[in-house]
Amino acid sequence: MRDATGAPALRVSQVLGPVTALGPGRRLGLWVQGCPLACAGCMSRHTWDPAGGHDVSVERLARVWRRGLADGYDGLTVSGGEPLEQAQALAALLDTADQVRRDAGRADADLLVYTGWEEPEIAASPAASLALRHADAVITGRYRAGEPTRLVWRGSANQRLTPRTGLGRRRYGPHLDRRTDHPELQVQVTQDAVHIIGVPRPGELSSLARDLTARGLTFQENTWRP
Ligand code: SF4
């Protein structure tokens, strides 16, 4: 995809930071727009429509990433939506993000990608494999509401965290089998939305929404109900 000026661009749902609940440390979080996988129980139904969100050039995203690195961010998490639906733009983004971290002397800042695709689906797609060539780690697999898990950063037991580089192995190796009963959930409030960031356990979103309502917030809609 290209933006109005012809520059490489991604269809983006939102960009937030610092994100601390989707990967190690303080991170830039980028949620792409558009997902055809339609997992039952998905908490991000607002990211399904490929016509939603807005086009953001890779160059602009690179500027945000550069600022994040200057602020000491430990990594970039790309989620969605389905990033591999925009494989060419994702490749441009991660190529650029890799170059930016090197130029900034921050080759220690990692690139993590969430995708609903399974590893064999990625391996069978040259475009997807190319897109992920700079990803230090990937979390793969559809969300299955019937397979809850305590594994950190994963929503269901089938989802796999796979390091793909030396940095990925160093940073994510200790977390491959790490479990928690209390996964971190972040709440960030922007002008028109309350963003709940992280991988909630079943029922947690509704309970959090009830808490926030009790404190005076009124929800017009939420993203996890059909
Ligand atoms: S859980 Fe992820 S892969 Fe599944 S429908 Fe939602 S955004 Fe798409």
Coordinates of C-alpha atoms and ligand atoms in Angstrom, one line a residue:
M1 CA 0.0 0.0 0.0
R2 CA 1.1 3.6 -0.7
D3 CA -0.2 6.8 0.8
A4 CA -1.5 9.8 -1.2
T5 CA 2.1 10.9 -2.1
G6 CA 3.0 7.4 -3.4
A7 CA 5.2 6.6 -0.3
P8 CA 5.0 3.1 1.2
A9 CA 2.3 3.1 3.9
L10 CA 0.4 0.8 6.3
R11 CA -3.3 0.8 7.1
V12 CA -3.1 1.6 10.8
S13 CA -5.6 1.3 13.6
Q14 CA -3.6 3.0 16.3
V15 CA -0.1 3.8 17.6
L16 CA 0.5 4.0 21.3
G17 CA 3.4 4.2 23.7
P18 CA 4.8 3.3 26.0
V19 CA 3.3 -0.1 25.9
T20 CA 4.5 -2.5 28.7
A21 CA 2.0 -5.3 28.4
L22 CA 2.9 -6.7 24.9
G23 CA 6.5 -7.8 25.1
P24 CA 9.5 -7.0 27.4
G25 CA 10.2 -3.5 28.6
R26 CA 8.7 -0.2 27.4
R27 CA 7.7 -0.4 23.8
L28 CA 6.1 1.4 20.9
G29 CA 2.8 -0.4 20.0
L30 CA 1.5 -0.4 16.5
W31 CA -1.9 -2.0 15.7
V32 CA -2.6 -2.4 12.0
Q33 CA -6.1 -2.3 10.5
G34 CA -7.7 -5.2 8.7
C35 CA -8.1 -8.8 9.7
P36 CA -10.1 -11.4 7.8
L37 CA -9.5 -14.2 10.3
A38 CA -12.4 -13.4 12.5
C39 CA -11.4 -15.4 15.6
A40 CA -14.4 -15.9 17.9
G41 CA -13.8 -13.9 21.1
C42 CA -11.3 -11.5 19.4
M43 CA -10.9 -8.4 21.7
S44 CA -10.1 -6.1 18.7
R45 CA -13.0 -6.4 16.4
H46 CA -12.6 -2.7 15.5
T47 CA -9.5 -3.7 13.6
W48 CA -11.2 -6.2 11.3
D49 CA -12.5 -3.8 8.7
P50 CA -9.7 -3.1 6.1
A51 CA -11.5 0.1 5.2
G52 CA -11.2 1.4 8.8
G53 CA -8.2 3.1 10.3
H54 CA -6.0 5.4 8.2
D55 CA -3.0 5.2 5.9
V56 CA 0.2 6.1 7.6
S57 CA 3.5 6.3 5.7
V58 CA 6.4 4.1 6.7
E59 CA 8.4 7.3 6.9
R60 CA 6.1 8.8 9.5
L61 CA 6.0 5.6 11.5
A62 CA 9.8 5.6 11.4
R63 CA 9.9 9.1 12.9
V64 CA 7.7 7.9 15.8
W65 CA 10.0 4.8 16.3
R66 CA 13.1 7.1 16.3
R67 CA 11.5 9.3 19.0
G68 CA 10.6 6.2 21.0
L69 CA 14.2 4.9 20.8
A70 CA 15.4 8.3 21.9
D71 CA 13.0 8.0 24.9
G72 CA 14.6 4.7 25.8
Y73 CA 12.0 2.3 24.4
D74 CA 13.1 -1.3 24.4
G75 CA 11.2 -2.5 21.3
L76 CA 8.5 -2.3 18.8
T77 CA 5.4 -4.5 19.0
V78 CA 3.3 -4.8 15.8
S79 CA -0.1 -6.3 16.4
G80 CA -3.5 -5.9 14.8
G81 CA -5.5 -6.5 12.9
E82 CA -3.5 -8.9 10.9
P83 CA 0.0 -7.6 9.9
L84 CA 0.6 -10.2 7.3
E85 CA -2.4 -9.1 5.3
Q86 CA -0.2 -6.1 4.5
A87 CA 3.0 -8.1 3.9
Q88 CA 4.6 -5.7 1.5
A89 CA 4.1 -2.7 3.7
L90 CA 5.1 -4.7 6.8
A91 CA 8.3 -5.6 5.1
A92 CA 9.0 -1.9 4.4
L93 CA 8.2 -1.0 7.9
L94 CA 10.4 -3.6 9.6
D95 CA 13.3 -3.0 7.1
T96 CA 13.1 0.7 8.0
A97 CA 12.6 0.0 11.8
D98 CA 15.7 -2.2 11.6
Q99 CA 17.7 0.5 9.9
V100 CA 16.5 3.2 12.3
R101 CA 17.5 1.2 15.4
R102 CA 21.0 0.7 13.9
D103 CA 21.4 4.3 13.0
A104 CA 20.3 5.3 16.5
G105 CA 22.9 2.9 18.1
R106 CA 20.0 0.9 19.5
A107 CA 20.4 -2.5 17.8
D108 CA 19.4 -3.9 21.2
A109 CA 15.8 -2.7 20.7
D110 CA 13.7 -5.7 19.4
L111 CA 11.0 -6.0 16.8
L112 CA 8.1 -8.3 17.8
V113 CA 5.2 -9.2 15.5
Y114 CA 1.8 -10.7 16.5
T115 CA 0.1 -12.6 13.7
G116 CA -2.9 -14.9 13.5
W117 CA -1.1 -16.9 10.8
E118 CA 0.3 -20.3 11.9
E119 CA 4.1 -21.0 11.3
P120 CA 3.4 -23.4 8.3
E121 CA 1.3 -20.7 6.7
I122 CA 4.1 -18.2 7.1
A123 CA 6.7 -20.7 5.8
A124 CA 4.5 -21.3 2.7
S125 CA 4.3 -17.6 1.8
P126 CA 7.4 -16.0 0.4
A127 CA 5.8 -12.5 1.0
A128 CA 5.1 -13.3 4.6
S129 CA 8.6 -14.8 5.2
L130 CA 10.2 -11.7 3.6
A131 CA 8.1 -9.4 5.7
L132 CA 9.3 -11.0 8.9
R133 CA 13.0 -11.2 8.0
H134 CA 13.9 -8.5 10.5
A135 CA 11.4 -9.6 13.2
D136 CA 13.3 -10.7 16.3
A137 CA 10.3 -12.7 17.6
V138 CA 6.8 -13.6 16.4
I139 CA 3.7 -14.7 18.3
T140 CA 1.7 -16.9 15.9
G141 CA -1.6 -18.6 15.7
R142 CA -5.3 -17.8 15.7
Y143 CA -6.9 -16.8 19.0
R144 CA -8.9 -19.7 20.4
A145 CA -11.3 -18.7 23.2
G146 CA -11.7 -22.3 24.2
E147 CA -8.0 -22.8 25.0
P148 CA -7.1 -20.3 27.7
T149 CA -3.5 -20.1 28.8
R150 CA -1.3 -18.6 31.5
L151 CA 1.6 -18.2 29.1
V152 CA 2.8 -14.6 29.1
W153 CA 1.8 -12.4 26.1
R154 CA -0.4 -15.1 24.6
G155 CA -4.2 -15.2 24.5
S156 CA -4.7 -18.9 23.9
A157 CA -2.6 -22.1 24.6
N158 CA -2.1 -22.8 20.8
Q159 CA -0.3 -19.5 20.2
R160 CA 3.5 -19.9 19.8
L161 CA 6.2 -17.4 20.8
T162 CA 9.2 -18.0 18.5
P163 CA 12.4 -16.1 18.5
R164 CA 13.9 -15.6 15.1
T165 CA 17.2 -13.8 15.7
G166 CA 20.0 -13.9 18.2
L167 CA 18.5 -10.8 19.9
G168 CA 15.1 -12.5 19.9
R169 CA 16.6 -15.6 21.5
R170 CA 18.3 -13.6 24.2
R171 CA 15.4 -11.5 25.0
Y172 CA 12.4 -13.9 24.6
G173 CA 14.1 -17.2 25.5
P174 CA 13.4 -16.8 29.2
H175 CA 9.8 -16.1 28.5
L176 CA 8.9 -19.0 26.2
D177 CA 7.3 -21.0 29.0
R178 CA 6.8 -18.3 31.5
R179 CA 3.3 -18.3 33.0
T180 CA 1.5 -15.8 35.1
D181 CA -1.9 -15.7 36.9
H182 CA -2.0 -11.9 36.7
P183 CA -1.1 -10.7 33.2
E184 CA -0.5 -7.0 32.9
L185 CA -3.2 -4.9 31.4
Q186 CA -2.6 -1.3 30.7
V187 CA -5.3 1.4 30.4
Q188 CA -4.5 4.4 28.2
V189 CA -7.1 7.1 27.7
T190 CA -7.0 9.2 24.6
Q191 CA -9.4 12.0 23.5
D192 CA -12.1 9.6 22.2
A193 CA -11.3 6.2 23.6
V194 CA -10.1 4.1 26.5
H195 CA -7.5 1.6 25.3
I196 CA -7.0 -1.6 27.2
I197 CA -3.6 -3.0 26.2
G198 CA -2.4 -6.5 26.9
V199 CA -3.7 -10.0 26.8
P200 CA -6.6 -10.4 29.2
R201 CA -7.9 -13.6 30.7
P202 CA -11.5 -14.7 30.0
G203 CA -14.0 -12.3 31.6
E204 CA -11.3 -9.7 32.6
L205 CA -12.4 -7.1 29.9
S206 CA -16.0 -7.1 31.1
S207 CA -15.0 -6.9 34.7
L208 CA -12.6 -4.0 33.9
A209 CA -15.3 -2.2 31.9
R210 CA -17.7 -2.6 34.9
D211 CA -15.0 -1.1 37.2
L212 CA -14.5 1.9 34.9
T213 CA -18.2 2.4 34.5
A214 CA -18.5 2.4 38.3
R215 CA -15.9 5.2 38.4
G216 CA -18.0 7.3 36.0
L217 CA -16.9 6.4 32.5
T218 CA -19.7 5.9 30.0
F219 CA -19.0 3.5 27.1
Q220 CA -20.8 4.0 23.8
E221 CA -19.4 0.8 22.4
N222 CA -16.6 -1.7 23.1
T223 CA -14.4 -3.6 20.7
W224 CA -14.9 -7.2 22.0
R225 CA -18.7 -7.5 21.6
P226 CA -20.2 -8.3 18.1
Ligands
SF4_1 S1 -7.5 -12.3 17.4 FE1 -6.1 -11.4 16.0 S2 -6.1 -12.8 14.2 FE2 -7.9 -13.2 15.4 S3 -9.5 -12.0 14.5 FE3 -8.7 -10.8 16.2 S4 -7.1 -9.5 15.3 FE4 -7.6 -11.2 13.8

